[in-house]
Amino acid sequence: MNYIDLFAGAGGLSEGFKKVGFNPIAHVEADKAACYTLKTRLAYHYLNENNQIDIYNQYLKGDITRAELYSFIPQMLLNSVINESIGAETNESIFKKIDCIKENLKIDLIVGGPPCQAYSTMGRGALKHKKKDVRKQLYIEYGKFLLRYKPNMFVFENVPGLKTSDNGRHYKTIKEYFKLIGYRIDELLLNSWDFGVIQDRKRLILIGRKDSLDFSPIEFGNLHHKWDRDDIFDDLPSLQAGQGSRWCSYKTSTNEYLKNTSIRDATDFTTLHISRPHNERDLNIYKLAIAKLQNGVRLKNSDIPLEERTQNNIDDFLDRFKVVGKKPHTMIAHIAKDGHHFIHPNMEQLRSISIREAARIQSFPDNFYFEGIKEFQNRSAAFRQIGNAVPPLMAEIIANKIKKVLDGD
């Protein structure tokens, strides 16, 4: 079954669909760094399927360059990553590229979700000065791809805040629009924790089906599990602030969770276990935050001594300095700017979490490599891509359900 991934980001949603057998025809993404990540992941899948995974591992260890890695990959496959913004001015160009790639293949499914910042309750404060946010109209551009390729189904992912944007009027308009162009909608409010992801992350998933398909309700049961933060952190080497390297060996053997979810495979190393540097004042606040959580209390901005305080406003964003708990809170793209909202829980490692720890919270496999525009400058880009992503483990379970519907099961 063939699909197109719109607003693809780093490819978290696509990773889940690929894993259950869907064939990606194209990924469309505006962010150049994320497009390199998508190409590198395509390289992984191609080399793995052709028994050449050693080449990919050479790249992960820095023994060959990105250009050398891509030289082993068919150009048509690399061209399936389309680095363009979706919109009225660019859609025709994107259509031509997709048509060239797909030739006579039918598109069975479109997946993806427009940028969520315009709908996020966290982001609304920063955007309240905007009279009109064009990102709120991107569902119309999404619909143009549905109209052109006429897939039997689509998956539209976004934040729960979409339902209350503009007092609910915007969400009502979106559902009416999809109905107008021939799709019935399943509306699902899901939490990635219930899919085995070690993160409390609520997301709104709209699943559209052509009127001609059976419309039995799509439902997901909760996966009750015993796992927590320590199961995704404890096998990684200890780091101090500013430490880390492109690749490193594991500290301990794998565990049941990492093995069952395929986050960790038979490879004896991982990548991007890199922590950002911090100044002494921030580290003092981190100590206070960790100590409070060890006593079962969260640090509030008003608890920070005046001489250590980094902002005068103690009324908004009260939990700016937040330690990752046993049930990690929602990963967000702001982690690309600073790590204050994702402090490592171990006092002896006094720092914010590493790129790899963030990726594991989002359930990305350890062999998933996040790129920057420049090959060796990827820390901020990696954090941003991880924060914006759909957890692949959650995507895989959704993909399995979609596959059964398309198969008529």
PDB file of C-alpha atoms in Angstrom, residues 105-346:
ATOM      1  CA  LEU A 105       0.870   3.713  -8.724  1.00  0.00           C
ATOM      2  CA  LYS A 106      -2.286   4.372  -6.738  1.00  0.00           C
ATOM      3  CA  ILE A 107      -2.026   6.394  -3.549  1.00  0.00           C
ATOM      4  CA  ASP A 108      -3.926   4.499  -0.849  1.00  0.00           C
ATOM      5  CA  LEU A 109      -3.266   6.818   2.065  1.00  0.00           C
ATOM      6  CA  ILE A 110      -2.087  10.315   2.995  1.00  0.00           C
ATOM      7  CA  VAL A 111      -0.671  10.986   6.465  1.00  0.00           C
ATOM      8  CA  GLY A 112       0.607  14.029   8.291  1.00  0.00           C
ATOM      9  CA  GLY A 113      -0.439  17.041  10.295  1.00  0.00           C
ATOM     10  CA  PRO A 114       0.160  20.783   9.778  1.00  0.00           C
ATOM     11  CA  PRO A 115       2.345  22.636  12.329  1.00  0.00           C
ATOM     12  CA  CYS A 116       0.613  22.515  15.701  1.00  0.00           C
ATOM     13  CA  GLN A 117       1.908  25.741  17.288  1.00  0.00           C
ATOM     14  CA  ALA A 118      -1.059  27.746  16.050  1.00  0.00           C
ATOM     15  CA  TYR A 119      -3.443  25.398  17.892  1.00  0.00           C
ATOM     16  CA  SER A 120      -1.380  24.465  20.952  1.00  0.00           C
ATOM     17  CA  THR A 121      -2.627  25.942  24.222  1.00  0.00           C
ATOM     18  CA  MET A 122       1.037  26.407  25.172  1.00  0.00           C
ATOM     19  CA  GLY A 123       1.731  28.352  22.001  1.00  0.00           C
ATOM     20  CA  ARG A 124      -1.317  30.610  22.040  1.00  0.00           C
ATOM     21  CA  GLY A 125       0.159  33.107  24.479  1.00  0.00           C
ATOM     22  CA  ALA A 126       3.131  33.760  22.231  1.00  0.00           C
ATOM     23  CA  LEU A 127       0.887  34.077  19.179  1.00  0.00           C
ATOM     24  CA  LYS A 128      -1.873  36.231  20.635  1.00  0.00           C
ATOM     25  CA  HIS A 129      -0.518  39.322  18.852  1.00  0.00           C
ATOM     26  CA  LYS A 130      -1.146  37.677  15.470  1.00  0.00           C
ATOM     27  CA  LYS A 131      -4.398  38.738  13.891  1.00  0.00           C
ATOM     28  CA  LYS A 132      -4.262  35.947  11.325  1.00  0.00           C
ATOM     29  CA  ASP A 133      -2.072  32.870  11.459  1.00  0.00           C
ATOM     30  CA  VAL A 134      -1.788  31.349   7.981  1.00  0.00           C
ATOM     31  CA  ARG A 135      -0.914  27.984   9.500  1.00  0.00           C
ATOM     32  CA  LYS A 136      -4.537  27.671  10.589  1.00  0.00           C
ATOM     33  CA  GLN A 137      -5.523  27.396   6.911  1.00  0.00           C
ATOM     34  CA  LEU A 138      -3.104  24.599   6.026  1.00  0.00           C
ATOM     35  CA  TYR A 139      -5.856  21.990   6.346  1.00  0.00           C
ATOM     36  CA  ILE A 140      -7.177  23.394   3.040  1.00  0.00           C
ATOM     37  CA  GLU A 141      -3.816  22.738   1.385  1.00  0.00           C
ATOM     38  CA  TYR A 142      -3.850  19.229   2.907  1.00  0.00           C
ATOM     39  CA  GLY A 143      -7.271  18.775   1.330  1.00  0.00           C
ATOM     40  CA  LYS A 144      -5.909  19.699  -2.089  1.00  0.00           C
ATOM     41  CA  PHE A 145      -3.650  16.645  -1.914  1.00  0.00           C
ATOM     42  CA  LEU A 146      -6.673  14.514  -0.998  1.00  0.00           C
ATOM     43  CA  LEU A 147      -8.575  15.891  -3.967  1.00  0.00           C
ATOM     44  CA  ARG A 148      -5.704  15.256  -6.384  1.00  0.00           C
ATOM     45  CA  TYR A 149      -4.684  11.751  -5.280  1.00  0.00           C
ATOM     46  CA  LYS A 150      -8.025  10.500  -3.918  1.00  0.00           C
ATOM     47  CA  PRO A 151      -6.661   8.099  -1.281  1.00  0.00           C
ATOM     48  CA  ASN A 152      -9.176   5.836   0.416  1.00  0.00           C
ATOM     49  CA  MET A 153      -8.018   7.062   3.822  1.00  0.00           C
ATOM     50  CA  PHE A 154      -6.005   9.782   5.508  1.00  0.00           C
ATOM     51  CA  VAL A 155      -4.515  10.352   8.959  1.00  0.00           C
ATOM     52  CA  PHE A 156      -4.421  13.946  10.235  1.00  0.00           C
ATOM     53  CA  GLU A 157      -2.459  14.432  13.484  1.00  0.00           C
ATOM     54  CA  ASN A 158      -2.472  17.499  15.707  1.00  0.00           C
ATOM     55  CA  VAL A 159      -2.688  18.771  19.276  1.00  0.00           C
ATOM     56  CA  PRO A 160      -5.922  18.557  21.317  1.00  0.00           C
ATOM     57  CA  GLY A 161      -5.958  22.365  21.372  1.00  0.00           C
ATOM     58  CA  LEU A 162      -7.191  22.249  17.780  1.00  0.00           C
ATOM     59  CA  LYS A 163     -10.655  21.430  19.166  1.00  0.00           C
ATOM     60  CA  THR A 164     -10.837  24.660  21.168  1.00  0.00           C
ATOM     61  CA  SER A 165      -9.080  26.991  18.733  1.00  0.00           C
ATOM     62  CA  ASP A 166     -11.282  30.049  18.082  1.00  0.00           C
ATOM     63  CA  ASN A 167     -13.795  28.644  20.589  1.00  0.00           C
ATOM     64  CA  GLY A 168     -14.224  25.477  18.549  1.00  0.00           C
ATOM     65  CA  ARG A 169     -15.267  27.206  15.348  1.00  0.00           C
ATOM     66  CA  HIS A 170     -12.064  26.362  13.518  1.00  0.00           C
ATOM     67  CA  TYR A 171     -12.304  22.653  14.335  1.00  0.00           C
ATOM     68  CA  LYS A 172     -15.909  22.526  13.184  1.00  0.00           C
ATOM     69  CA  THR A 173     -14.880  24.139   9.884  1.00  0.00           C
ATOM     70  CA  ILE A 174     -12.105  21.587   9.352  1.00  0.00           C
ATOM     71  CA  LYS A 175     -14.435  18.619   9.849  1.00  0.00           C
ATOM     72  CA  GLU A 176     -17.047  20.156   7.541  1.00  0.00           C
ATOM     73  CA  TYR A 177     -14.379  20.716   4.895  1.00  0.00           C
ATOM     74  CA  PHE A 178     -13.218  17.094   4.954  1.00  0.00           C
ATOM     75  CA  LYS A 179     -16.847  15.959   4.764  1.00  0.00           C
ATOM     76  CA  LEU A 180     -17.434  18.258   1.791  1.00  0.00           C
ATOM     77  CA  ILE A 181     -14.597  16.659  -0.185  1.00  0.00           C
ATOM     78  CA  GLY A 182     -15.898  13.147   0.427  1.00  0.00           C
ATOM     79  CA  TYR A 183     -14.474  11.817   3.709  1.00  0.00           C
ATOM     80  CA  ARG A 184     -16.124  10.655   6.912  1.00  0.00           C
ATOM     81  CA  ILE A 185     -14.126  11.298  10.053  1.00  0.00           C
ATOM     82  CA  ASP A 186     -13.168   9.251  13.085  1.00  0.00           C
ATOM     83  CA  GLU A 187     -12.147  11.663  15.853  1.00  0.00           C
ATOM     84  CA  LEU A 188      -9.744  10.123  18.374  1.00  0.00           C
ATOM     85  CA  LEU A 189      -8.108  11.746  21.401  1.00  0.00           C
ATOM     86  CA  LEU A 190      -5.157   9.483  22.167  1.00  0.00           C
ATOM     87  CA  ASN A 191      -2.308   9.411  24.668  1.00  0.00           C
ATOM     88  CA  SER A 192       0.988   7.920  23.542  1.00  0.00           C
ATOM     89  CA  TRP A 193       1.436   6.350  27.017  1.00  0.00           C
ATOM     90  CA  ASP A 194      -1.460   3.996  26.193  1.00  0.00           C
ATOM     91  CA  PHE A 195       0.493   2.803  23.133  1.00  0.00           C
ATOM     92  CA  GLY A 196       3.582   1.793  25.111  1.00  0.00           C
ATOM     93  CA  VAL A 197       5.451   5.074  24.638  1.00  0.00           C
ATOM     94  CA  ILE A 198       7.188   6.253  27.828  1.00  0.00           C
ATOM     95  CA  GLN A 199       5.640   9.713  27.656  1.00  0.00           C
ATOM     96  CA  ASP A 200       2.428  11.439  28.656  1.00  0.00           C
ATOM     97  CA  ARG A 201       1.587  12.920  25.248  1.00  0.00           C
ATOM     98  CA  LYS A 202      -2.010  13.599  24.222  1.00  0.00           C
ATOM     99  CA  ARG A 203      -2.775  13.998  20.542  1.00  0.00           C
ATOM    100  CA  LEU A 204      -5.854  14.476  18.372  1.00  0.00           C
ATOM    101  CA  ILE A 205      -5.988  12.026  15.480  1.00  0.00           C
ATOM    102  CA  LEU A 206      -8.508  12.459  12.683  1.00  0.00           C
ATOM    103  CA  ILE A 207      -8.872   9.401  10.464  1.00  0.00           C
ATOM    104  CA  GLY A 208     -10.721  10.073   7.236  1.00  0.00           C
ATOM    105  CA  ARG A 209     -12.378   7.385   5.118  1.00  0.00           C
ATOM    106  CA  LYS A 210     -13.926   7.627   1.685  1.00  0.00           C
ATOM    107  CA  ASP A 211     -17.706   7.405   1.811  1.00  0.00           C
ATOM    108  CA  SER A 212     -17.484   4.117  -0.107  1.00  0.00           C
ATOM    109  CA  LEU A 213     -15.575   2.353   2.712  1.00  0.00           C
ATOM    110  CA  ASP A 214     -17.155   0.539   5.651  1.00  0.00           C
ATOM    111  CA  PHE A 215     -17.480   2.930   8.582  1.00  0.00           C
ATOM    112  CA  SER A 216     -17.223   0.681  11.606  1.00  0.00           C
ATOM    113  CA  PRO A 217     -15.724   2.811  14.404  1.00  0.00           C
ATOM    114  CA  ILE A 218     -11.945   2.697  14.755  1.00  0.00           C
ATOM    115  CA  GLU A 219     -10.979   2.097  18.367  1.00  0.00           C
ATOM    116  CA  PHE A 220      -7.742   1.507  20.253  1.00  0.00           C
ATOM    117  CA  GLY A 221      -7.463  -0.290  23.568  1.00  0.00           C
ATOM    118  CA  ASN A 222      -5.100   0.936  26.279  1.00  0.00           C
ATOM    119  CA  LEU A 223      -1.797  -0.928  26.537  1.00  0.00           C
ATOM    120  CA  HIS A 224      -1.371  -1.247  30.291  1.00  0.00           C
ATOM    121  CA  HIS A 225       2.341  -1.521  31.033  1.00  0.00           C
ATOM    122  CA  LYS A 226       4.828  -1.349  33.890  1.00  0.00           C
ATOM    123  CA  TRP A 227       7.562   0.627  32.129  1.00  0.00           C
ATOM    124  CA  ASP A 228       8.819   4.088  33.061  1.00  0.00           C
ATOM    125  CA  ARG A 229      11.597   6.620  32.476  1.00  0.00           C
ATOM    126  CA  ASP A 230      14.337   4.445  33.997  1.00  0.00           C
ATOM    127  CA  ASP A 231      13.744   1.740  31.376  1.00  0.00           C
ATOM    128  CA  ILE A 232      14.802   4.155  28.620  1.00  0.00           C
ATOM    129  CA  PHE A 233      17.582   5.997  30.487  1.00  0.00           C
ATOM    130  CA  ASP A 234      19.496   3.482  32.576  1.00  0.00           C
ATOM    131  CA  ASP A 235      21.526   1.667  29.893  1.00  0.00           C
ATOM    132  CA  LEU A 236      23.003   4.903  28.510  1.00  0.00           C
ATOM    133  CA  PRO A 237      26.416   6.155  29.711  1.00  0.00           C
ATOM    134  CA  SER A 238      26.508   8.885  32.371  1.00  0.00           C
ATOM    135  CA  LEU A 239      27.142  12.411  31.079  1.00  0.00           C
ATOM    136  CA  GLN A 240      27.894  15.820  32.500  1.00  0.00           C
ATOM    137  CA  ALA A 241      26.619  19.042  30.935  1.00  0.00           C
ATOM    138  CA  GLY A 242      28.268  19.666  27.569  1.00  0.00           C
ATOM    139  CA  GLN A 243      29.538  16.107  27.187  1.00  0.00           C
ATOM    140  CA  GLY A 244      28.762  13.455  24.595  1.00  0.00           C
ATOM    141  CA  SER A 245      29.841  12.289  21.170  1.00  0.00           C
ATOM    142  CA  ARG A 246      28.491  11.212  17.799  1.00  0.00           C
ATOM    143  CA  TRP A 247      28.365   7.586  18.949  1.00  0.00           C
ATOM    144  CA  CYS A 248      29.004   5.618  22.130  1.00  0.00           C
ATOM    145  CA  SER A 249      28.762   2.092  23.504  1.00  0.00           C
ATOM    146  CA  TYR A 250      25.970   1.173  25.894  1.00  0.00           C
ATOM    147  CA  LYS A 251      26.619   1.106  29.628  1.00  0.00           C
ATOM    148  CA  THR A 252      24.641  -2.106  30.224  1.00  0.00           C
ATOM    149  CA  SER A 253      22.875  -4.843  28.299  1.00  0.00           C
ATOM    150  CA  THR A 254      19.414  -4.248  26.900  1.00  0.00           C
ATOM    151  CA  ASN A 255      16.188  -4.673  28.853  1.00  0.00           C
ATOM    152  CA  GLU A 256      12.780  -6.129  28.101  1.00  0.00           C
ATOM    153  CA  TYR A 257      11.191  -2.835  27.090  1.00  0.00           C
ATOM    154  CA  LEU A 258      13.963  -1.729  24.728  1.00  0.00           C
ATOM    155  CA  LYS A 259      14.039  -5.179  23.140  1.00  0.00           C
ATOM    156  CA  ASN A 260      10.276  -5.618  22.757  1.00  0.00           C
ATOM    157  CA  THR A 261       9.833  -2.180  21.174  1.00  0.00           C
ATOM    158  CA  SER A 262      12.928  -2.522  18.949  1.00  0.00           C
ATOM    159  CA  ILE A 263      14.197   0.811  20.267  1.00  0.00           C
ATOM    160  CA  ARG A 264      17.482  -0.992  20.790  1.00  0.00           C
ATOM    161  CA  ASP A 265      18.595  -3.679  18.316  1.00  0.00           C
ATOM    162  CA  ALA A 266      21.589  -6.013  18.152  1.00  0.00           C
ATOM    163  CA  THR A 267      23.986  -3.152  17.386  1.00  0.00           C
ATOM    164  CA  ASP A 268      26.382  -2.534  20.280  1.00  0.00           C
ATOM    165  CA  PHE A 269      26.363   1.274  20.085  1.00  0.00           C
ATOM    166  CA  THR A 270      24.011   4.225  19.834  1.00  0.00           C
ATOM    167  CA  THR A 271      24.344   7.776  18.533  1.00  0.00           C
ATOM    168  CA  LEU A 272      23.764  11.376  19.587  1.00  0.00           C
ATOM    169  CA  HIS A 273      23.955  10.811  23.335  1.00  0.00           C
ATOM    170  CA  ILE A 274      25.020  14.447  23.598  1.00  0.00           C
ATOM    171  CA  SER A 275      24.115  16.941  26.326  1.00  0.00           C
ATOM    172  CA  ARG A 276      24.121  20.699  25.894  1.00  0.00           C
ATOM    173  CA  PRO A 277      26.351  22.885  28.127  1.00  0.00           C
ATOM    174  CA  HIS A 278      24.853  24.942  30.977  1.00  0.00           C
ATOM    175  CA  ASN A 279      26.035  27.888  33.048  1.00  0.00           C
ATOM    176  CA  GLU A 280      26.500  27.662  36.805  1.00  0.00           C
ATOM    177  CA  ARG A 281      23.310  29.540  37.628  1.00  0.00           C
ATOM    178  CA  ASP A 282      21.180  27.141  35.595  1.00  0.00           C
ATOM    179  CA  LEU A 283      22.892  24.144  37.203  1.00  0.00           C
ATOM    180  CA  ASN A 284      22.099  25.539  40.656  1.00  0.00           C
ATOM    181  CA  ILE A 285      18.429  25.762  39.668  1.00  0.00           C
ATOM    182  CA  TYR A 286      18.599  22.203  38.302  1.00  0.00           C
ATOM    183  CA  LYS A 287      19.896  20.997  41.679  1.00  0.00           C
ATOM    184  CA  LEU A 288      16.968  22.648  43.411  1.00  0.00           C
ATOM    185  CA  ALA A 289      14.468  21.168  40.929  1.00  0.00           C
ATOM    186  CA  ILE A 290      15.862  17.639  41.305  1.00  0.00           C
ATOM    187  CA  ALA A 291      15.966  17.860  45.107  1.00  0.00           C
ATOM    188  CA  LYS A 292      12.341  19.012  45.230  1.00  0.00           C
ATOM    189  CA  LEU A 293      11.156  16.218  42.919  1.00  0.00           C
ATOM    190  CA  GLN A 294      12.956  13.655  45.071  1.00  0.00           C
ATOM    191  CA  ASN A 295      10.646  14.882  47.840  1.00  0.00           C
ATOM    192  CA  GLY A 296       7.626  14.628  45.565  1.00  0.00           C
ATOM    193  CA  VAL A 297       7.307  18.359  44.805  1.00  0.00           C
ATOM    194  CA  ARG A 298       7.714  20.250  41.523  1.00  0.00           C
ATOM    195  CA  LEU A 299       9.810  23.421  41.435  1.00  0.00           C
ATOM    196  CA  LYS A 300       7.908  26.631  40.664  1.00  0.00           C
ATOM    197  CA  ASN A 301       9.562  29.783  39.411  1.00  0.00           C
ATOM    198  CA  SER A 302       8.582  31.519  42.630  1.00  0.00           C
ATOM    199  CA  ASP A 303      10.635  28.939  44.596  1.00  0.00           C
ATOM    200  CA  ILE A 304      13.884  29.999  42.926  1.00  0.00           C
ATOM    201  CA  PRO A 305      16.033  32.351  45.044  1.00  0.00           C
ATOM    202  CA  LEU A 306      15.947  35.880  43.687  1.00  0.00           C
ATOM    203  CA  GLU A 307      19.689  35.942  42.979  1.00  0.00           C
ATOM    204  CA  GLU A 308      19.382  32.761  40.838  1.00  0.00           C
ATOM    205  CA  ARG A 309      16.172  33.692  39.038  1.00  0.00           C
ATOM    206  CA  THR A 310      16.506  33.994  35.252  1.00  0.00           C
ATOM    207  CA  GLN A 311      13.193  35.743  34.651  1.00  0.00           C
ATOM    208  CA  ASN A 312      11.213  38.320  36.570  1.00  0.00           C
ATOM    209  CA  ASN A 313       7.816  36.970  35.573  1.00  0.00           C
ATOM    210  CA  ILE A 314       6.903  34.297  38.116  1.00  0.00           C
ATOM    211  CA  ASP A 315       3.227  34.117  37.175  1.00  0.00           C
ATOM    212  CA  ASP A 316       3.383  32.623  33.658  1.00  0.00           C
ATOM    213  CA  PHE A 317       4.994  29.304  32.689  1.00  0.00           C
ATOM    214  CA  LEU A 318       5.446  28.410  36.360  1.00  0.00           C
ATOM    215  CA  ASP A 319       7.192  25.112  35.621  1.00  0.00           C
ATOM    216  CA  ARG A 320       9.845  26.415  33.260  1.00  0.00           C
ATOM    217  CA  PHE A 321      12.428  24.317  35.118  1.00  0.00           C
ATOM    218  CA  LYS A 322      11.067  20.787  35.065  1.00  0.00           C
ATOM    219  CA  VAL A 323      12.698  17.452  35.825  1.00  0.00           C
ATOM    220  CA  VAL A 324      11.761  14.427  33.710  1.00  0.00           C
ATOM    221  CA  GLY A 325       9.609  12.285  35.993  1.00  0.00           C
ATOM    222  CA  LYS A 326       8.919   8.559  36.010  1.00  0.00           C
ATOM    223  CA  LYS A 327       6.155   9.273  33.491  1.00  0.00           C
ATOM    224  CA  PRO A 328       7.869  11.860  31.254  1.00  0.00           C
ATOM    225  CA  HIS A 329       5.844  14.925  30.318  1.00  0.00           C
ATOM    226  CA  THR A 330       5.143  15.954  26.734  1.00  0.00           C
ATOM    227  CA  MET A 331       8.201  16.494  24.578  1.00  0.00           C
ATOM    228  CA  ILE A 332       8.024  19.866  22.799  1.00  0.00           C
ATOM    229  CA  ALA A 333      10.114  21.622  20.152  1.00  0.00           C
ATOM    230  CA  HIS A 334      11.162  24.315  22.639  1.00  0.00           C
ATOM    231  CA  ILE A 335      13.821  21.862  23.829  1.00  0.00           C
ATOM    232  CA  ALA A 336      15.817  23.095  20.827  1.00  0.00           C
ATOM    233  CA  LYS A 337      16.183  26.491  22.548  1.00  0.00           C
ATOM    234  CA  ASP A 338      17.076  25.356  26.063  1.00  0.00           C
ATOM    235  CA  GLY A 339      16.846  22.229  28.191  1.00  0.00           C
ATOM    236  CA  HIS A 340      15.242  23.777  31.278  1.00  0.00           C
ATOM    237  CA  HIS A 341      11.933  21.956  30.757  1.00  0.00           C
ATOM    238  CA  PHE A 342      13.671  18.569  30.469  1.00  0.00           C
ATOM    239  CA  ILE A 343      16.169  18.212  33.321  1.00  0.00           C
ATOM    240  CA  HIS A 344      17.804  14.810  33.834  1.00  0.00           C
ATOM    241  CA  PRO A 345      16.610  13.302  37.148  1.00  0.00           C
ATOM    242  CA  ASN A 346      20.053  12.144  38.337  1.00  0.00           C
TER     243      ASN A 346
END
